[in-house]
Each structure stands twice: as structure tokens, then as C-alpha cells.
Amino acid sequence: MSDVAERALHTRVGRSVDALRRSLIDNLFYITGRSLQKATPNDLYIALAYTVRDRMLEGFITTAETYKSSSARTVCYFSAEYLLGPHLGNNILNLGLWDNLTQAMLEMGVDMETILQEEPEPGLGNGGLGRLAACYMDSLATLQIPAIGYGIRYEFGLFQQVIKNGWQEEVTDAWLRNGNPWELPNRERRYLVKLGGHTDQYQSENGHLRARWVPDYTVYGVAYDTPILGYGVLNTNLLRLWKSEAYNAFNFQAFNMGNHCAAVEEKVVAENLSKVLYPNDASEVGKELRLKQQYFFVSCSLQDMVRIVQHDLGDLALFPEKFVAQLNDTHPAIAIPELMRLLIDEHAFTWEVAWDITRSSFAYTNHTLLPEALETWSLDLFKRILPRHLEIIYEINQRFLDEVRLRFLYDDQRISRMSLISDETNPRLRMAHLAAVGSFAINGVSAIHTSLLKTTVMQDFYELWPEKFCNKTNGVTPRRFIALANRPLTKLIDDAVGGDWLKNMALLKHLEPLASDISFQSRWREVKLTAKHQLSNHISQVTGITVDPTSMFDIQAKRFHEYKRQHLSLLHIISLYHRLKCNPNLCIAPRTFIFSGKAAPGYGMAKLIIKLIHSVAETINHDPQVNQTIKVVFLPNFNVKNAQHLYPAADLSEQISTAGKEASGTGNMKFSMNGALTIGTLDGANVEIREAVGEENFFLFGLTAAQVQERLIGGYQPRLVIESDTELENALNMISSGLFSHGDRQLFAPLVNNLREQDPYLVCADYRAYLDCQDNVGKQYLNSERWTHMSILNVARIGRFSSDRAIQEYADEIWKVVPVFAKP
């Protein structure tokens, strides 16, 4: 037997059905200690996960060795969150083992799809920021670009969302309860992190005045490594997440004296740093923990990078040649003064050389235009936790403002606006400014966002350094959000297009001639109906609500925030309900409205909107006069796992944020990739999606970003808009009357009063345009051939929103990195 044939049959790495089956049985026995007859579904999941991981490790080790020997420049992605989604299905897909594993498990009497559902959602991310990081890690590996993702190994995720009496409640997300077979603890990669204390000045041996940080206490960061496999390639990149541990985990003396709590106090305090994703920062204690978390992970990461440079190149001055670090928003911006500290204090570089290295190493992605989302820290808190870093930031700021003064003479207002430290009564450190000053590149995440970035929140920086700014429109991975989430559509496209379109989305253009093909349209509708049946079953299992899969599935799935305007969709539903009650014979397309998403624990208005959705649903779904025509559903605990039910089944994608507020959005891309049509404003990536799929295949409504600003500056009065629109007045009155709250007129008063008196996100201003557009949507849906034609064209023309395209642009235009091909 040849070596290749023998390897194919090998239990540990073989890919044949027989080798996979034997591997599954071996792992079930030797890892879980169970026979097939005694195995639980979780046992089978663990065995299957290790079977798949076995086949990833060769690529993982080979890739690391290849990257090291090539001395290629490596991308380090710094992100506070990674919303990875379940690993198992994605890795099976990327390895090309789906059919063989399905068959192997079938021979064992096990359904693979059932076992896939056993995997918990990794609680390492929350929303679009974390999912973008996960998509980019997937694309980096697929494009064979050397990369390390750095972040925190959170023991508990943000929260599991449960609904009680229509209200969101938060439950601990103990995703690590049964372990994590995908991570490899790497205790050799263990770094000391300092916190608190003070600084001393001293004179070095060569007579230079230097600073020494004397911390109050220290913790360790221990690496947990997760292989990130590319699609159809051997390259397997590294996601390295840090777990905090105590320097002294147990005080034996305190224990012996009977003070058992004090014996483990240091352990508890240290481990809190990686305990939970986004601890509530409403209190000073919460703010302190968030700051410590951010510093903890960037310090560990930079120490790791310094070690690699010294080991591989021997000269730390070559740091920018070995690494480029991308800051995913402002959470990791503390990396800039931390690298300066390491270079100056630990390795005796001069300020000028250290600053040149630092500014050549970092690039910054801005993800928001909302002032409240631009991170700042009080100087008192920052000094208490990171005294040495504040000294470094003061020096950075002084030198930076001197540069601004030379460029813009006598412009004191500009100096005040651009300073890293605000000049208000209680001064704050502006992290977006720090990221901008310490990076060689600054990018927005959609064309309109980047344009607004240059003319609003970062206008001063753009006028100083226009060459730093560029746009990199977000993208999403088609492997997870088409191939894994929607296998019937994947097969249909495979049959129609051929070729490796999952790695070259431009090939989807070949679907365009089929958009008018009656036979292909029929198959397309069958695929959509299959997905809608699957979602209907899921909704029934989770909520107990029965929905009609032949109705239009109108879906809004995203984080709850007033600017995303879930309440605008609700006003449409209430108005539609009122129309049907007034005219029971009204002929409209039957529609199922589906909402999903979480509200931040402290965001009262967002939680009230979730409550209103449930209250409206309760009324409508139990009204026999209308519930055969419209229904309302809230699918709880939105995450990647649940999203994979939603995207394939959607007929209509709701992307209705106030123009100028959404940086990009990626849900809009995922829905469109699965054939949903979009109703939306000219906001974020909607603008580019509309251009790509064609204006006639996108339902546009609402004010533009410029018009929004004009209305607000001109003294917008929502009451006047409401008084001029009878349907809007009726909808608000129906809420106020207690119709949806069992007669309680006060329950939703804060929401209604906000719309009547303030309406900061112009819900009322866009209401009429939205309703008219929705009327057009309903008419278009009744023409199934026309609707299917538009659906096919959406998929055919959505290819540029692959994360592969986005990463290639980053690689070519910002990072200046090239692929390195791992070979067996």
C-alpha cells in the first residue's frame, strides 16, 4: 500500500468514511469513556469535535512552521470580542468532510445534524464587531495570509436572553460549562501584567532619566489557542485568547489562620479580568474592570509579539517588519502607549525610535459615529489603574499638539478639539483620538461611514492627515452564512455556477442570466420554502407560535437600539393591524413579522421596545380576525446559531436605521446573500448594496443623512408630523390607550412620549415614507415571478460583500502583506 493510501485510512487523520468512523469510535471511548450504546448526545458531540480537530492539527502545526521559516509579515488582529459561532460545522465544511462524516455517523446510527446542535455558542462576542472579527479570521486563513487574532477568553458570555412576560431577562451564559474541545491551553505562553501603583524616576547606567512602574499588584495572562482553518486550504491560523490567573493563587498562611475567603481572594480578583464579556459599566467598579480587561489583553498580546520578534529576528527595531496590528475599534487602543512603554521602559529605546516603531505598527478601524459610543476614560480612573501609561499619553499629546500648532497657527479651538484629553471640568481621555494619532492608517467600514468620518467626528484629523484615511467596506464569510447556513441554496448555486464560488464570489454573476428562467425560479422558490419550513419549525419549538411558511417572512434581526428603529417597524405593524380591523376584506400579502436581538442590560428604552413587540404579538396573534393574515414573532437569544435559521428564510430584510447612524451593518449582507430583498434607508453598507444589486431590486425609503442633519438643526418637532398624519396618530394612540397592555396606559408612555416630544432618531419623520414603501413591498411580493427575479439578482450581485474581498483590500492597501502557502 502506498504512503498516501495508508495515510487516507489512518484512524487519526484519514478522511475515508471507514477511517472517520473508527476515529469517532476511538475518541468516544478514549476521551469520553463511553461506548456507542451508552453515549449521550454531548458525548457524541465531543467525540465528533475531537475527530475533526485531529484533522486540523497537522495544518495548524505546518502553517506555524511555514510562517516562521518564511519570515513573512503577520497581521495581528486586536479585538475585544470574537463572535465565532459554533466551530464544528464550520470546520467540517472547511475540511471538505461533510459527506464522509455524515455517512460515517449514519453507519453508527447517529444523525450528524442532531449532534451539530449540541455545540454551545462560544460566549466570546456580542454583535457586529465580534462577528466581523470572526469573518475576518476566516478570510485571513482562506486567503492564506499569516495572522494571529488576539483577544480575551471570557469564561462567561454577555448573557443568555430569556423572555418572561414579554420582558428581557439576562441569564448567565456559562458556555464553558462542558469544556471547549477546540482550544489548546498553552501555559508556556504566560505573561505578567501590572496594574495600579505608581511610577518612580531613576537614572540609567548611561545617564538617561527613565521611569519605573511599581504596580500595586500583578496578574498572569495564560494563552488558550484556537486553530482557525481556511476553506479548502491547509493554512490554519491562530486565535490566541488570554485567561487571567493570580500571581499567587492561594494564601496558605491565611487559610491556616482560618480566613478561608482571604486565602483565595487574590485568585478571585485576578480571574475577574477574564470572567465576563462586557461587564456592566454603569458603576465605577464596572468601568474599572472594563479598563483592566482592555489593558490586560493588549499587554499580553504585545508581550507575545515582542517575544516572537526577538526570537525570530533578534532585533526589536524590526517589529513593524514582522507585525502589523489592526485595532478593531477603540477597545484595544491602549496598545499604543503599552508598546511605547515596553520599548522605552523595558528595552531602553529612545522616545523617537519607539514612536516611529509604534506608529508604523498600528492601524485603526473606526466602527461608529455615535458620540456616546466613542470611548473615553476619566483621568482619575486611568491614573489609578495605569499610571505609567498616562504619563506616556501626556507626552504623546504634548508632542502631537505641538505638531498641530505648527500646521494650524493660532487655532486654539482646533487644539482643544484634537487634544487626546478633553478640557472639560472633569477631563477625559479620548481613545479614538489616541488610536488616530498612534496609527499609520484609519479606515471606516462603508463608503458613507468613511465620508461622514472625514466630515464629522474625525474631520480635524482628516484635515491634518488626509493620507491616513481610507474606506474598507465590511464583508461577511459566505462559508458560514451561505454554505453552512443554507445547504440547499449552496447546492442550487453549485449546480448552476460550478467552480469554487465560495472562494471567488465574482462567479455568482453567472446566476444573472438564470434570473428570468422559469424552471430555475421554481427551484429557487423551493429552496426558500424549505428554509421557511425549517424556521417555522424552530419558531414553534422555541416560542410555541405557529406561523405560515407560505407567508412573507419580514425579519429584523440585530442588536436593539433606538437608532436601529425596531419601533418604526412596530408602528407599521400596528397601522396594518388597524387597517385590517377597519376593513376585514382588505387584500394584502400575508406576512409574518419576525424580530430577534438583545438589548444591553442597562438600556431601558430598548427593553421597553422588546416588551412592546411581545405585547403587540400577543394581541395580534390571538385576534382571529387578522391572525391568518399577519403574525408577530420574537425569537429570543439572537446569536450566530439562531441567525443561521433566520438568514436563509427571510423574504424581506429590515435595514431601517436612521441615515448616518449605522457605520456599515453586516446583517444586511447576510440576508441579501441568502436571497432576501432589503427595505432600507441610505445608511451604512445599504448604500453600496443598493448600488450593487440594482436600485430596482432594493426598497428604498426615508431621509438621507444630510436631510436628517437638516431636520435636526432646523428644530425638528415630531408633534407637527404626528398631527399631520392620521395613521401615525392612530398607531401611537392605540399604544397609549392600553390596547396592547391590558388597559395599562402608563406601561408604554415613556416610548410614546419620547416619540411625540423628542424623536431623536426621526421615526415619525420617516414613518409615512416607510409605510408607503411597505405597501409597495406587499404588492411586489404578490408577483412571485418578479419577486424571485429580484431575489436571484440580489444573490448574483452581492459577491463584493464577501469578507474575502475586504481582507484582500486590507492586505493590499493597508497591511502590505502577501499570502504564504502552507504545504503538507
Tab-separated table of N, CA, C and O in Angstrom, residues 455-556:
chain	number	residue	atom	x	y	z
A	455	THR	N	-15.881	64.110	7.709
A	455	THR	CA	-16.535	65.422	7.784
A	455	THR	C	-17.201	65.689	9.123
A	455	THR	O	-17.753	66.785	9.325
A	456	THR	N	-17.157	64.705	10.043
A	456	THR	CA	-17.784	64.925	11.350
A	456	THR	C	-16.785	64.621	12.466
A	456	THR	O	-15.937	65.451	12.769
A	457	VAL	N	-16.863	63.429	13.069
A	457	VAL	CA	-16.136	63.171	14.314
A	457	VAL	C	-14.615	63.193	14.161
A	457	VAL	O	-13.896	63.434	15.132
A	458	MET	N	-14.101	62.955	12.945
A	458	MET	CA	-12.642	62.967	12.770
A	458	MET	C	-12.212	63.956	11.694
A	458	MET	O	-11.147	63.821	11.088
A	459	GLN	N	-13.016	64.991	11.493
A	459	GLN	CA	-12.709	65.977	10.460
A	459	GLN	C	-11.354	66.641	10.689
A	459	GLN	O	-10.560	66.803	9.754
A	460	ASP	N	-11.050	67.004	11.924
A	460	ASP	CA	-9.783	67.671	12.219
A	460	ASP	C	-8.601	66.770	11.886
A	460	ASP	O	-7.569	67.237	11.368
A	461	PHE	N	-8.737	65.495	12.190
A	461	PHE	CA	-7.646	64.559	11.911
A	461	PHE	C	-7.499	64.328	10.409
A	461	PHE	O	-6.388	64.171	9.901
A	462	TYR	N	-8.619	64.317	9.691
A	462	TYR	CA	-8.562	64.166	8.241
A	462	TYR	C	-7.878	65.363	7.594
A	462	TYR	O	-7.086	65.210	6.657
A	463	GLU	N	-8.170	66.555	8.114
A	463	GLU	CA	-7.537	67.753	7.547
A	463	GLU	C	-6.041	67.775	7.836
A	463	GLU	O	-5.258	68.329	7.058
A	464	LEU	N	-5.628	67.164	8.936
A	464	LEU	CA	-4.206	67.078	9.262
A	464	LEU	C	-3.507	65.989	8.473
A	464	LEU	O	-2.409	66.197	7.948
A	465	TRP	N	-4.138	64.824	8.380
A	465	TRP	CA	-3.512	63.658	7.740
A	465	TRP	C	-4.472	63.000	6.738
A	465	TRP	O	-4.924	61.870	6.947
A	466	PRO	N	-4.813	63.638	5.654
A	466	PRO	CA	-5.757	63.016	4.708
A	466	PRO	C	-5.240	61.695	4.148
A	466	PRO	O	-6.034	60.807	3.815
A	467	GLU	N	-3.927	61.552	4.078
A	467	GLU	CA	-3.351	60.319	3.513
A	467	GLU	C	-3.583	59.107	4.405
A	467	GLU	O	-3.481	57.955	3.939
A	468	LYS	N	-3.890	59.328	5.676
A	468	LYS	CA	-4.139	58.201	6.592
A	468	LYS	C	-5.488	57.537	6.356
A	468	LYS	O	-5.686	56.380	6.711
A	469	PHE	N	-6.436	58.257	5.797
A	469	PHE	CA	-7.822	57.794	5.779
A	469	PHE	C	-8.147	57.010	4.515
A	469	PHE	O	-7.745	57.370	3.411
A	470	CYS	N	-8.898	55.928	4.695
A	470	CYS	CA	-9.380	55.153	3.565
A	470	CYS	C	-10.635	54.402	3.996
A	470	CYS	O	-10.959	54.335	5.181
A	471	ASN	N	-11.333	53.854	3.033
A	471	ASN	CA	-12.533	53.071	3.338
A	471	ASN	C	-12.285	51.594	3.075
A	471	ASN	O	-11.637	51.224	2.091
A	472	LYS	N	-12.786	50.766	3.966
A	472	LYS	CA	-12.779	49.316	3.768
A	472	LYS	C	-14.161	48.807	4.164
A	472	LYS	O	-14.430	48.511	5.334
A	473	THR	N	-15.041	48.744	3.190
A	473	THR	CA	-16.400	48.279	3.461
A	473	THR	C	-16.371	46.863	4.015
A	473	THR	O	-15.663	46.000	3.496
A	474	ASN	N	-17.141	46.663	5.071
A	474	ASN	CA	-17.176	45.350	5.715
A	474	ASN	C	-17.598	44.249	4.740
A	474	ASN	O	-18.204	44.511	3.699
A	475	GLY	N	-17.320	43.015	5.142
A	475	GLY	CA	-17.771	41.850	4.395
A	475	GLY	C	-18.056	40.718	5.353
A	475	GLY	O	-17.677	40.761	6.527
A	476	VAL	N	-18.744	39.701	4.868
A	476	VAL	CA	-19.067	38.528	5.689
A	476	VAL	C	-18.649	37.269	4.939
A	476	VAL	O	-18.579	37.261	3.711
A	477	THR	N	-18.372	36.210	5.689
A	477	THR	CA	-17.909	34.995	5.034
A	477	THR	C	-19.071	34.197	4.447
A	477	THR	O	-20.020	33.851	5.169
A	478	PRO	N	-19.008	33.889	3.164
A	478	PRO	CA	-20.070	33.075	2.554
A	478	PRO	C	-20.018	31.621	3.000
A	478	PRO	O	-20.995	30.902	2.840
A	479	ARG	N	-18.866	31.201	3.563
A	479	ARG	CA	-18.800	29.807	4.020
A	479	ARG	C	-19.810	29.563	5.132
A	479	ARG	O	-20.593	28.619	5.071
A	480	ARG	N	-19.820	30.424	6.146
A	480	ARG	CA	-20.782	30.212	7.227
A	480	ARG	C	-22.180	30.615	6.820
A	480	ARG	O	-23.143	29.905	7.112
A	481	PHE	N	-22.326	31.761	6.175
A	481	PHE	CA	-23.658	32.336	6.026
A	481	PHE	C	-24.388	31.935	4.748
A	481	PHE	O	-25.539	32.304	4.550
A	482	ILE	N	-23.732	31.175	3.877
A	482	ILE	CA	-24.463	30.520	2.788
A	482	ILE	C	-24.244	29.009	2.880
A	482	ILE	O	-25.182	28.250	3.089
A	483	ALA	N	-22.989	28.579	2.759
A	483	ALA	CA	-22.712	27.142	2.648
A	483	ALA	C	-23.139	26.371	3.885
A	483	ALA	O	-23.662	25.260	3.773
A	484	LEU	N	-22.898	26.936	5.065
A	484	LEU	CA	-23.244	26.228	6.294
A	484	LEU	C	-24.691	26.482	6.696
A	484	LEU	O	-25.400	25.566	7.115
A	485	ALA	N	-25.135	27.721	6.558
A	485	ALA	CA	-26.487	28.080	6.996
A	485	ALA	C	-27.557	27.624	6.015
A	485	ALA	O	-28.704	27.390	6.403
A	486	ASN	N	-27.199	27.506	4.755
A	486	ASN	CA	-28.210	27.291	3.719
A	486	ASN	C	-27.699	26.282	2.688
A	486	ASN	O	-27.396	26.630	1.544
A	487	ARG	N	-27.625	25.029	3.100
A	487	ARG	CA	-27.068	23.997	2.223
A	487	ARG	C	-27.899	23.780	0.950
A	487	ARG	O	-27.332	23.561	-0.123
A	488	PRO	N	-29.233	23.844	1.002
A	488	PRO	CA	-29.990	23.705	-0.258
A	488	PRO	C	-29.669	24.796	-1.281
A	488	PRO	O	-29.544	24.515	-2.476
A	489	LEU	N	-29.526	26.043	-0.811
A	489	LEU	CA	-29.158	27.112	-1.737
A	489	LEU	C	-27.752	26.894	-2.269
A	489	LEU	O	-27.473	27.139	-3.455
A	490	THR	N	-26.850	26.430	-1.423
A	490	THR	CA	-25.478	26.154	-1.848
A	490	THR	C	-25.456	25.139	-2.980
A	490	THR	O	-24.759	25.318	-3.980
A	491	LYS	N	-26.240	24.072	-2.830
A	491	LYS	CA	-26.283	23.038	-3.881
A	491	LYS	C	-26.865	23.598	-5.169
A	491	LYS	O	-26.369	23.314	-6.272
A	492	LEU	N	-27.903	24.420	-5.043
A	492	LEU	CA	-28.511	25.011	-6.234
A	492	LEU	C	-27.505	25.890	-6.971
A	492	LEU	O	-27.403	25.843	-8.208
A	493	ILE	N	-26.750	26.681	-6.227
A	493	ILE	CA	-25.743	27.541	-6.856
A	493	ILE	C	-24.603	26.701	-7.429
A	493	ILE	O	-24.104	26.983	-8.528
A	494	ASP	N	-24.190	25.662	-6.694
A	494	ASP	CA	-23.158	24.747	-7.222
A	494	ASP	C	-23.572	24.213	-8.583
A	494	ASP	O	-22.781	24.201	-9.542
A	495	ASP	N	-24.808	23.734	-8.678
A	495	ASP	CA	-25.301	23.150	-9.937
A	495	ASP	C	-25.351	24.184	-11.048
A	495	ASP	O	-25.099	23.877	-12.216
A	496	ALA	N	-25.664	25.434	-10.697
A	496	ALA	CA	-25.843	26.474	-11.710
A	496	ALA	C	-24.539	27.126	-12.137
A	496	ALA	O	-24.340	27.440	-13.313
A	497	VAL	N	-23.640	27.325	-11.176
A	497	VAL	CA	-22.443	28.127	-11.421
A	497	VAL	C	-21.206	27.273	-11.610
A	497	VAL	O	-20.336	27.571	-12.438
A	498	GLY	N	-21.131	26.188	-10.830
A	498	GLY	CA	-19.908	25.384	-10.860
A	498	GLY	C	-18.756	26.187	-10.300
A	498	GLY	O	-18.895	27.320	-9.840
A	499	GLY	N	-17.588	25.590	-10.306
A	499	GLY	CA	-16.408	26.318	-9.851
A	499	GLY	C	-16.434	26.569	-8.360
A	499	GLY	O	-17.382	26.224	-7.656
A	500	ASP	N	-15.402	27.212	-7.883
A	500	ASP	CA	-15.228	27.420	-6.448
A	500	ASP	C	-15.741	28.800	-6.058
A	500	ASP	O	-14.993	29.664	-5.604
A	501	TRP	N	-17.060	29.001	-6.207
A	501	TRP	CA	-17.620	30.328	-5.958
A	501	TRP	C	-17.534	30.737	-4.488
A	501	TRP	O	-17.550	31.938	-4.190
A	502	LEU	N	-17.415	29.772	-3.572
A	502	LEU	CA	-17.298	30.125	-2.160
A	502	LEU	C	-15.973	30.816	-1.853
A	502	LEU	O	-15.828	31.436	-0.797
A	503	LYS	N	-15.007	30.697	-2.747
A	503	LYS	CA	-13.744	31.429	-2.594
A	503	LYS	C	-13.603	32.531	-3.629
A	503	LYS	O	-12.675	33.326	-3.563
A	504	ASN	N	-14.522	32.566	-4.582
A	504	ASN	CA	-14.493	33.603	-5.617
A	504	ASN	C	-15.930	34.004	-5.902
A	504	ASN	O	-16.561	33.511	-6.834
A	505	MET	N	-16.439	34.907	-5.087
A	505	MET	CA	-17.853	35.270	-5.159
A	505	MET	C	-18.218	36.001	-6.450
A	505	MET	O	-19.400	36.157	-6.765
A	506	ALA	N	-17.210	36.431	-7.204
A	506	ALA	CA	-17.500	37.051	-8.501
A	506	ALA	C	-18.194	36.075	-9.432
A	506	ALA	O	-18.924	36.477	-10.348
A	507	LEU	N	-18.003	34.775	-9.199
A	507	LEU	CA	-18.634	33.756	-10.047
A	507	LEU	C	-20.152	33.746	-9.910
A	507	LEU	O	-20.853	33.197	-10.772
A	508	LEU	N	-20.676	34.351	-8.842
A	508	LEU	CA	-22.126	34.414	-8.686
A	508	LEU	C	-22.786	35.215	-9.805
A	508	LEU	O	-23.992	35.077	-10.048
A	509	LYS	N	-22.009	36.037	-10.476
A	509	LYS	CA	-22.545	36.814	-11.599
A	509	LYS	C	-23.171	35.909	-12.661
A	509	LYS	O	-24.064	36.331	-13.420
A	510	HIS	N	-22.709	34.655	-12.712
A	510	HIS	CA	-23.242	33.715	-13.708
A	510	HIS	C	-24.689	33.326	-13.415
A	510	HIS	O	-25.336	32.670	-14.249
A	511	LEU	N	-25.206	33.721	-12.255
A	511	LEU	CA	-26.619	33.471	-11.959
A	511	LEU	C	-27.538	34.464	-12.684
A	511	LEU	O	-28.733	34.198	-12.848
A	512	GLU	N	-26.989	35.595	-13.090
A	512	GLU	CA	-27.832	36.648	-13.660
A	512	GLU	C	-28.684	36.177	-14.835
A	512	GLU	O	-29.883	36.457	-14.887
A	513	PRO	N	-28.125	35.456	-15.819
A	513	PRO	CA	-28.969	35.007	-16.937
A	513	PRO	C	-30.089	34.062	-16.512
A	513	PRO	O	-31.073	33.889	-17.248
A	514	LEU	N	-29.941	33.438	-15.326
A	514	LEU	CA	-30.951	32.483	-14.867
A	514	LEU	C	-32.080	33.164	-14.100
A	514	LEU	O	-33.063	32.512	-13.740
A	515	ALA	N	-31.942	34.459	-13.836
A	515	ALA	CA	-32.939	35.161	-13.029
A	515	ALA	C	-34.313	35.149	-13.675
A	515	ALA	O	-35.337	35.220	-12.974
A	516	SER	N	-34.370	35.055	-14.985
A	516	SER	CA	-35.651	35.042	-15.701
A	516	SER	C	-36.059	33.651	-16.150
A	516	SER	O	-37.097	33.488	-16.810
A	517	ASP	N	-35.243	32.662	-15.844
A	517	ASP	CA	-35.519	31.281	-16.241
A	517	ASP	C	-36.620	30.698	-15.343
A	517	ASP	O	-36.435	30.582	-14.128
A	518	ILE	N	-37.752	30.333	-15.916
A	518	ILE	CA	-38.908	29.886	-15.140
A	518	ILE	C	-38.587	28.637	-14.330
A	518	ILE	O	-38.966	28.519	-13.156
A	519	SER	N	-37.854	27.709	-14.939
A	519	SER	CA	-37.510	26.469	-14.237
A	519	SER	C	-36.579	26.747	-13.053
A	519	SER	O	-36.771	26.210	-11.958
A	520	PHE	N	-35.582	27.603	-13.275
A	520	PHE	CA	-34.645	27.931	-12.198
A	520	PHE	C	-35.357	28.703	-11.096
A	520	PHE	O	-35.114	28.488	-9.902
A	521	GLN	N	-36.262	29.608	-11.489
A	521	GLN	CA	-37.038	30.344	-10.488
A	521	GLN	C	-37.830	29.390	-9.597
A	521	GLN	O	-37.911	29.583	-8.375
A	522	SER	N	-38.393	28.349	-10.196
A	522	SER	CA	-39.170	27.381	-9.429
A	522	SER	C	-38.290	26.675	-8.403
A	522	SER	O	-38.687	26.506	-7.241
A	523	ARG	N	-37.103	26.272	-8.817
A	523	ARG	CA	-36.179	25.615	-7.887
A	523	ARG	C	-35.743	26.594	-6.794
A	523	ARG	O	-35.575	26.210	-5.629
A	524	TRP	N	-35.560	27.841	-7.176
A	524	TRP	CA	-35.175	28.877	-6.203
A	524	TRP	C	-36.246	29.028	-5.124
A	524	TRP	O	-35.949	29.089	-3.933
A	525	ARG	N	-37.517	29.070	-5.548
A	525	ARG	CA	-38.609	29.205	-4.589
A	525	ARG	C	-38.709	27.973	-3.694
A	525	ARG	O	-39.046	28.086	-2.505
A	526	GLU	N	-38.418	26.797	-4.238
A	526	GLU	CA	-38.441	25.575	-3.430
A	526	GLU	C	-37.384	25.644	-2.318
A	526	GLU	O	-37.635	25.236	-1.170
A	527	VAL	N	-36.201	26.164	-2.662
A	527	VAL	CA	-35.138	26.306	-1.667
A	527	VAL	C	-35.577	27.269	-0.566
A	527	VAL	O	-35.398	27.004	0.636
A	528	LYS	N	-36.156	28.394	-0.960
A	528	LYS	CA	-36.613	29.376	0.030
A	528	LYS	C	-37.713	28.789	0.912
A	528	LYS	O	-37.711	28.979	2.149
A	529	LEU	N	-38.640	28.064	0.310
A	529	LEU	CA	-39.734	27.492	1.083
A	529	LEU	C	-39.221	26.449	2.077
A	529	LEU	O	-39.724	26.354	3.210
A	530	THR	N	-38.220	25.685	1.663
A	530	THR	CA	-37.610	24.712	2.579
A	530	THR	C	-37.035	25.413	3.801
A	530	THR	O	-37.234	24.984	4.947
A	531	ALA	N	-36.318	26.511	3.573
A	531	ALA	CA	-35.736	27.272	4.687
A	531	ALA	C	-36.827	27.849	5.580
A	531	ALA	O	-36.693	27.880	6.812
A	532	LYS	N	-37.938	28.281	4.980
A	532	LYS	CA	-39.027	28.856	5.766
A	532	LYS	C	-39.746	27.789	6.593
A	532	LYS	O	-40.164	28.051	7.725
A	533	HIS	N	-39.853	26.595	6.047
A	533	HIS	CA	-40.417	25.487	6.828
A	533	HIS	C	-39.520	25.181	8.033
A	533	HIS	O	-40.010	24.955	9.149
A	534	GLN	N	-38.209	25.186	7.804
A	534	GLN	CA	-37.281	24.896	8.896
A	534	GLN	C	-37.361	25.962	9.983
A	534	GLN	O	-37.364	25.653	11.181
A	535	LEU	N	-37.439	27.233	9.573
A	535	LEU	CA	-37.565	28.304	10.559
A	535	LEU	C	-38.914	28.224	11.271
A	535	LEU	O	-38.994	28.436	12.487
A	536	SER	N	-39.954	27.894	10.540
A	536	SER	CA	-41.277	27.757	11.160
A	536	SER	C	-41.257	26.702	12.252
A	536	SER	O	-41.822	26.904	13.343
A	537	ASN	N	-40.602	25.576	11.971
A	537	ASN	CA	-40.493	24.516	12.979
A	537	ASN	C	-39.693	24.996	14.194
A	537	ASN	O	-40.043	24.700	15.337
A	538	HIS	N	-38.632	25.738	13.919
A	538	HIS	CA	-37.799	26.268	15.010
A	538	HIS	C	-38.593	27.251	15.863
A	538	HIS	O	-38.537	27.209	17.102
A	539	ILE	N	-39.351	28.131	15.219
A	539	ILE	CA	-40.181	29.103	15.946
A	539	ILE	C	-41.201	28.372	16.818
A	539	ILE	O	-41.413	28.723	17.985
A	540	SER	N	-41.811	27.350	16.274
A	540	SER	CA	-42.802	26.586	17.023
A	540	SER	C	-42.180	25.924	18.247
A	540	SER	O	-42.747	25.953	19.346
A	541	GLN	N	-40.978	25.355	18.073
A	541	GLN	CA	-40.297	24.682	19.180
A	541	GLN	C	-39.898	25.667	20.272
A	541	GLN	O	-39.996	25.363	21.463
A	542	VAL	N	-39.437	26.857	19.861
A	542	VAL	CA	-38.891	27.820	20.826
A	542	VAL	C	-39.978	28.674	21.476
A	542	VAL	O	-39.934	28.942	22.688
A	543	THR	N	-40.977	29.096	20.691
A	543	THR	CA	-41.973	30.048	21.194
A	543	THR	C	-43.370	29.466	21.323
A	543	THR	O	-44.225	30.072	21.984
A	544	GLY	N	-43.630	28.337	20.667
A	544	GLY	CA	-44.974	27.772	20.664
A	544	GLY	C	-45.906	28.425	19.671
A	544	GLY	O	-47.089	28.059	19.573
A	545	ILE	N	-45.406	29.394	18.893
A	545	ILE	CA	-46.234	30.103	17.906
A	545	ILE	C	-46.172	29.360	16.580
A	545	ILE	O	-45.088	29.001	16.090
A	546	THR	N	-47.324	29.148	15.958
A	546	THR	CA	-47.391	28.514	14.642
A	546	THR	C	-47.480	29.606	13.581
A	546	THR	O	-48.341	30.494	13.660
A	547	VAL	N	-46.591	29.547	12.617
A	547	VAL	CA	-46.596	30.540	11.537
A	547	VAL	C	-46.741	29.839	10.198
A	547	VAL	O	-46.430	28.650	10.059
A	548	ASP	N	-47.198	30.586	9.228
A	548	ASP	CA	-47.438	30.056	7.879
A	548	ASP	C	-46.194	30.258	7.028
A	548	ASP	O	-45.845	31.396	6.705
A	549	PRO	N	-45.516	29.183	6.634
A	549	PRO	CA	-44.284	29.350	5.847
A	549	PRO	C	-44.527	29.884	4.440
A	549	PRO	O	-43.573	30.281	3.764
A	550	THR	N	-45.790	29.918	3.992
A	550	THR	CA	-46.044	30.498	2.672
A	550	THR	C	-46.258	32.010	2.753
A	550	THR	O	-46.344	32.678	1.721
A	551	SER	N	-46.374	32.542	3.962
A	551	SER	CA	-46.487	33.989	4.107
A	551	SER	C	-45.124	34.640	3.895
A	551	SER	O	-44.084	33.971	3.924
A	552	MET	N	-45.129	35.955	3.671
A	552	MET	CA	-43.861	36.675	3.560
A	552	MET	C	-43.201	36.725	4.934
A	552	MET	O	-43.818	37.127	5.908
A	553	PHE	N	-41.931	36.317	4.995
A	553	PHE	CA	-41.173	36.409	6.239
A	553	PHE	C	-40.404	37.732	6.229
A	553	PHE	O	-39.423	37.896	5.498
A	554	ASP	N	-40.880	38.660	7.040
A	554	ASP	CA	-40.332	40.011	7.156
A	554	ASP	C	-39.513	40.026	8.450
A	554	ASP	O	-40.073	39.981	9.545
A	555	ILE	N	-38.163	40.083	8.342
A	555	ILE	CA	-37.308	39.826	9.502
A	555	ILE	C	-36.412	41.018	9.818
A	555	ILE	O	-35.757	41.582	8.941
A	556	GLN	N	-36.379	41.359	11.097
A	556	GLN	CA	-35.448	42.361	11.612
A	556	GLN	C	-34.673	41.720	12.757
A	556	GLN	O	-35.207	41.509	13.842
